[in-house]
CSV table of C-alpha atoms in Angstrom, one decimal:
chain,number,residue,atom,x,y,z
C,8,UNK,CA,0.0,0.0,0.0
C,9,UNK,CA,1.3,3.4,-1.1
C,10,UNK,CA,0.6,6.0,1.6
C,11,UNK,CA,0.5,9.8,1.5
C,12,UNK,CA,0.2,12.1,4.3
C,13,UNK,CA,-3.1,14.0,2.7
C,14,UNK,CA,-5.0,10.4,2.9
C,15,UNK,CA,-4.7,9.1,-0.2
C,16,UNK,CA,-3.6,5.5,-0.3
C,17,UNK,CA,-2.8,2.9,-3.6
C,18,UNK,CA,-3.6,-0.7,-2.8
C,19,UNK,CA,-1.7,-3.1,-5.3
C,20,UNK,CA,-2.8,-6.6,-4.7
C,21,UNK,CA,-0.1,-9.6,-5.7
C,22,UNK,CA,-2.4,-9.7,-8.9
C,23,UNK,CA,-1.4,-6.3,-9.9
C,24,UNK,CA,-4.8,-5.1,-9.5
C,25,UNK,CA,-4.7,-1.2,-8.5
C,26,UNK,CA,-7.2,0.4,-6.3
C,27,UNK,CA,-6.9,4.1,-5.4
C,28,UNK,CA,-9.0,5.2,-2.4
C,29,UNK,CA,-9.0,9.2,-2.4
C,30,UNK,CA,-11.2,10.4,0.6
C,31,UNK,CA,-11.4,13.7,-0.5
C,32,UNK,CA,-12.2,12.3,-4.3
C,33,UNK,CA,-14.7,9.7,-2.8
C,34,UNK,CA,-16.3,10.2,0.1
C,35,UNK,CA,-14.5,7.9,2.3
C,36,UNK,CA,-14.8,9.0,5.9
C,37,UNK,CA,-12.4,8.3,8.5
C,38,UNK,CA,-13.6,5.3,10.3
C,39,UNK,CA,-13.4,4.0,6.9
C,40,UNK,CA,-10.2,4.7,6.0
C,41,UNK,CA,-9.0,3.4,9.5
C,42,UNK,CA,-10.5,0.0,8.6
C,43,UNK,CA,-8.8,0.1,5.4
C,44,UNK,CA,-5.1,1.0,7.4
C,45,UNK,CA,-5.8,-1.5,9.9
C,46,UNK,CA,-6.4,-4.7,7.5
C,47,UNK,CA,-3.0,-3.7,5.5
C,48,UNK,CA,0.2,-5.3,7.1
C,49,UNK,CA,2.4,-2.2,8.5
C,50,UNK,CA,5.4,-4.7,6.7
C,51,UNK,CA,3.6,-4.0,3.5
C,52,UNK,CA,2.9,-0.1,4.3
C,53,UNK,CA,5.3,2.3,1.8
C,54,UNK,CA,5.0,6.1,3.1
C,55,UNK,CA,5.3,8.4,0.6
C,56,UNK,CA,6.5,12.3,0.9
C,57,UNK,CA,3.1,14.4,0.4
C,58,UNK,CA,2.3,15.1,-3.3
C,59,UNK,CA,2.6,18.7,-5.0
C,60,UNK,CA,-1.0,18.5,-5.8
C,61,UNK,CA,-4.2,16.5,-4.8
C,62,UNK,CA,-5.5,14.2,-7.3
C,63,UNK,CA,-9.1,16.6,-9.2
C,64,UNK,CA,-12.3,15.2,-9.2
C,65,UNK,CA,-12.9,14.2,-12.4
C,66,UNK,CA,-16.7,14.7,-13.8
C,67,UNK,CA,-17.9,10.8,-14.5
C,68,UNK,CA,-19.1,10.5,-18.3
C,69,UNK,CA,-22.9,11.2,-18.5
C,70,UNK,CA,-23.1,8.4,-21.4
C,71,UNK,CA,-21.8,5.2,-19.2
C,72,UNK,CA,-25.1,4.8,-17.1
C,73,UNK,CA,-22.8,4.6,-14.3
C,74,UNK,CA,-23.9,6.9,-10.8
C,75,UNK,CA,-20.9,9.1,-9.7
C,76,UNK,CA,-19.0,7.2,-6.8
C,77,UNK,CA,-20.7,9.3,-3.8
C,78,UNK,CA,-23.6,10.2,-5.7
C,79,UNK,CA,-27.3,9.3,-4.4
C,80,UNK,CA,-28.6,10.0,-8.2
C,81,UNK,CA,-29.8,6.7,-9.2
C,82,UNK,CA,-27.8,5.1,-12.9
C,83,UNK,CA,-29.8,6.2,-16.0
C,84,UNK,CA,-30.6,3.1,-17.7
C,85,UNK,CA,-30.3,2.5,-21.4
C,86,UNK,CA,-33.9,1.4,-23.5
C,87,UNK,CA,-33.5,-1.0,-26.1
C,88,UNK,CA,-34.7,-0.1,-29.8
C,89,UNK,CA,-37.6,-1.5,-31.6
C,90,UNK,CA,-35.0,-3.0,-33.9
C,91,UNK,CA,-33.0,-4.0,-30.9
C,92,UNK,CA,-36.1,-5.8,-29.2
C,93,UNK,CA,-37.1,-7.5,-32.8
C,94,UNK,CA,-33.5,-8.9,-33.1
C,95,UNK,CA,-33.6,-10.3,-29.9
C,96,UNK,CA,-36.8,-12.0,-30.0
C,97,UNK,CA,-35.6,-13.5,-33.7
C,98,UNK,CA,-32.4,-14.6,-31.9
C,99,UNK,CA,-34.3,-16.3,-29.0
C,100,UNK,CA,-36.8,-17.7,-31.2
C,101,UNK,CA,-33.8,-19.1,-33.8
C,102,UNK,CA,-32.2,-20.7,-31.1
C,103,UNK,CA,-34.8,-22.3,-29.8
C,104,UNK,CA,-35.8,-23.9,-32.2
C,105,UNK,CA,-32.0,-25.0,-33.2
C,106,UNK,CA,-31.8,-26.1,-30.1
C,107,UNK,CA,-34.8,-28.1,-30.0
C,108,UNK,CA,-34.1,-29.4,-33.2
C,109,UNK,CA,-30.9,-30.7,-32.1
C,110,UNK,CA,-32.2,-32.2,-29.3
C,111,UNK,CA,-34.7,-34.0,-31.1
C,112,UNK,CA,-32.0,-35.8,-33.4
C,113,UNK,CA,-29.8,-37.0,-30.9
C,114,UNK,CA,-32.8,-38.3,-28.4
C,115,UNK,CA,-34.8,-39.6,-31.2
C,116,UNK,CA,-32.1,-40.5,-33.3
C,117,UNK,CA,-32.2,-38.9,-37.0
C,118,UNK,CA,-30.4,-41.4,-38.7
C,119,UNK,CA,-33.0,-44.4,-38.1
C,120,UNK,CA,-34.7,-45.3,-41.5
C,121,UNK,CA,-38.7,-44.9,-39.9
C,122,UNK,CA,-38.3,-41.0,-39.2
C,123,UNK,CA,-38.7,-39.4,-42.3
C,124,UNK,CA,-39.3,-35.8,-43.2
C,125,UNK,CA,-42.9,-35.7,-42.3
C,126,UNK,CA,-42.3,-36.8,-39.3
C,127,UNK,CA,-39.2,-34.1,-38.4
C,128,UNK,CA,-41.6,-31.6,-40.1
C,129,UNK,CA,-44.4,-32.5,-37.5
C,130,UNK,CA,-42.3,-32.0,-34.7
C,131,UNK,CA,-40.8,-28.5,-35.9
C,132,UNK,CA,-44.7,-27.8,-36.5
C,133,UNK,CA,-45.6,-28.7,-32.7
C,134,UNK,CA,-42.4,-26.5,-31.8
């Protein structure tokens, strides 16, 4: 854990996954920070010098959907298009059928001499 003296800390995990916590950026409040100091090994604790500027807020993108960290503002949700909806119902609908299809040749067997193409058109039919 990276440490400066305004609050800011870096956790890097033995994954190499980053995770900056900013209080003043986030929100954190102190009881939460102190949970975060106390479940990092001191061993593992590097103290920096403080920085010549604190990191800016920066505005989150309007277009993600995503609330701002710290924000009560509940995530904007995307609508699907007509054209979006129609695709997805023809996908479904496609892959059902595949799927039943498929099923239907291995349980019944499609290469026995009795099931014809009446028959597999009569079962696509009931599908």
């Amino acid at each position: 854990m990276l440490s400066w003296p305004d609050g800011g800390r870096r956790l890097i995990g033995t994954d190499g996954l980053v995770v900056d916590v900013e209080p003043g950026l986030y929100g954190v409040d102190a009881r939460t920070m102190a949970a975060v100091d106390a479940a990092v090994p001191s061993s593992v604790v590097v103290p920096l010098p403080p920085r010549e500027r604190t990191p800016a807020p920066e505005p989150a993108p309007e277009a993600s959907g995503a609330p701002r960290v710290g924000s009560s503002e509940p995530a904007a949700t995307t609508r699907r298009t007509g054209l979006q909806t129609a695709a997805l119902v023809v996908s479904v609908l496609s892959c059902a059928v595949f799927g039943f299809l498929a099923l239907a040749v291995s349980v019944f067997g499609g290469d026995e001499p009795d099931t014809g193409v009446g028959k597999w058109v009569a079962i696509a039919g009931f599908m």
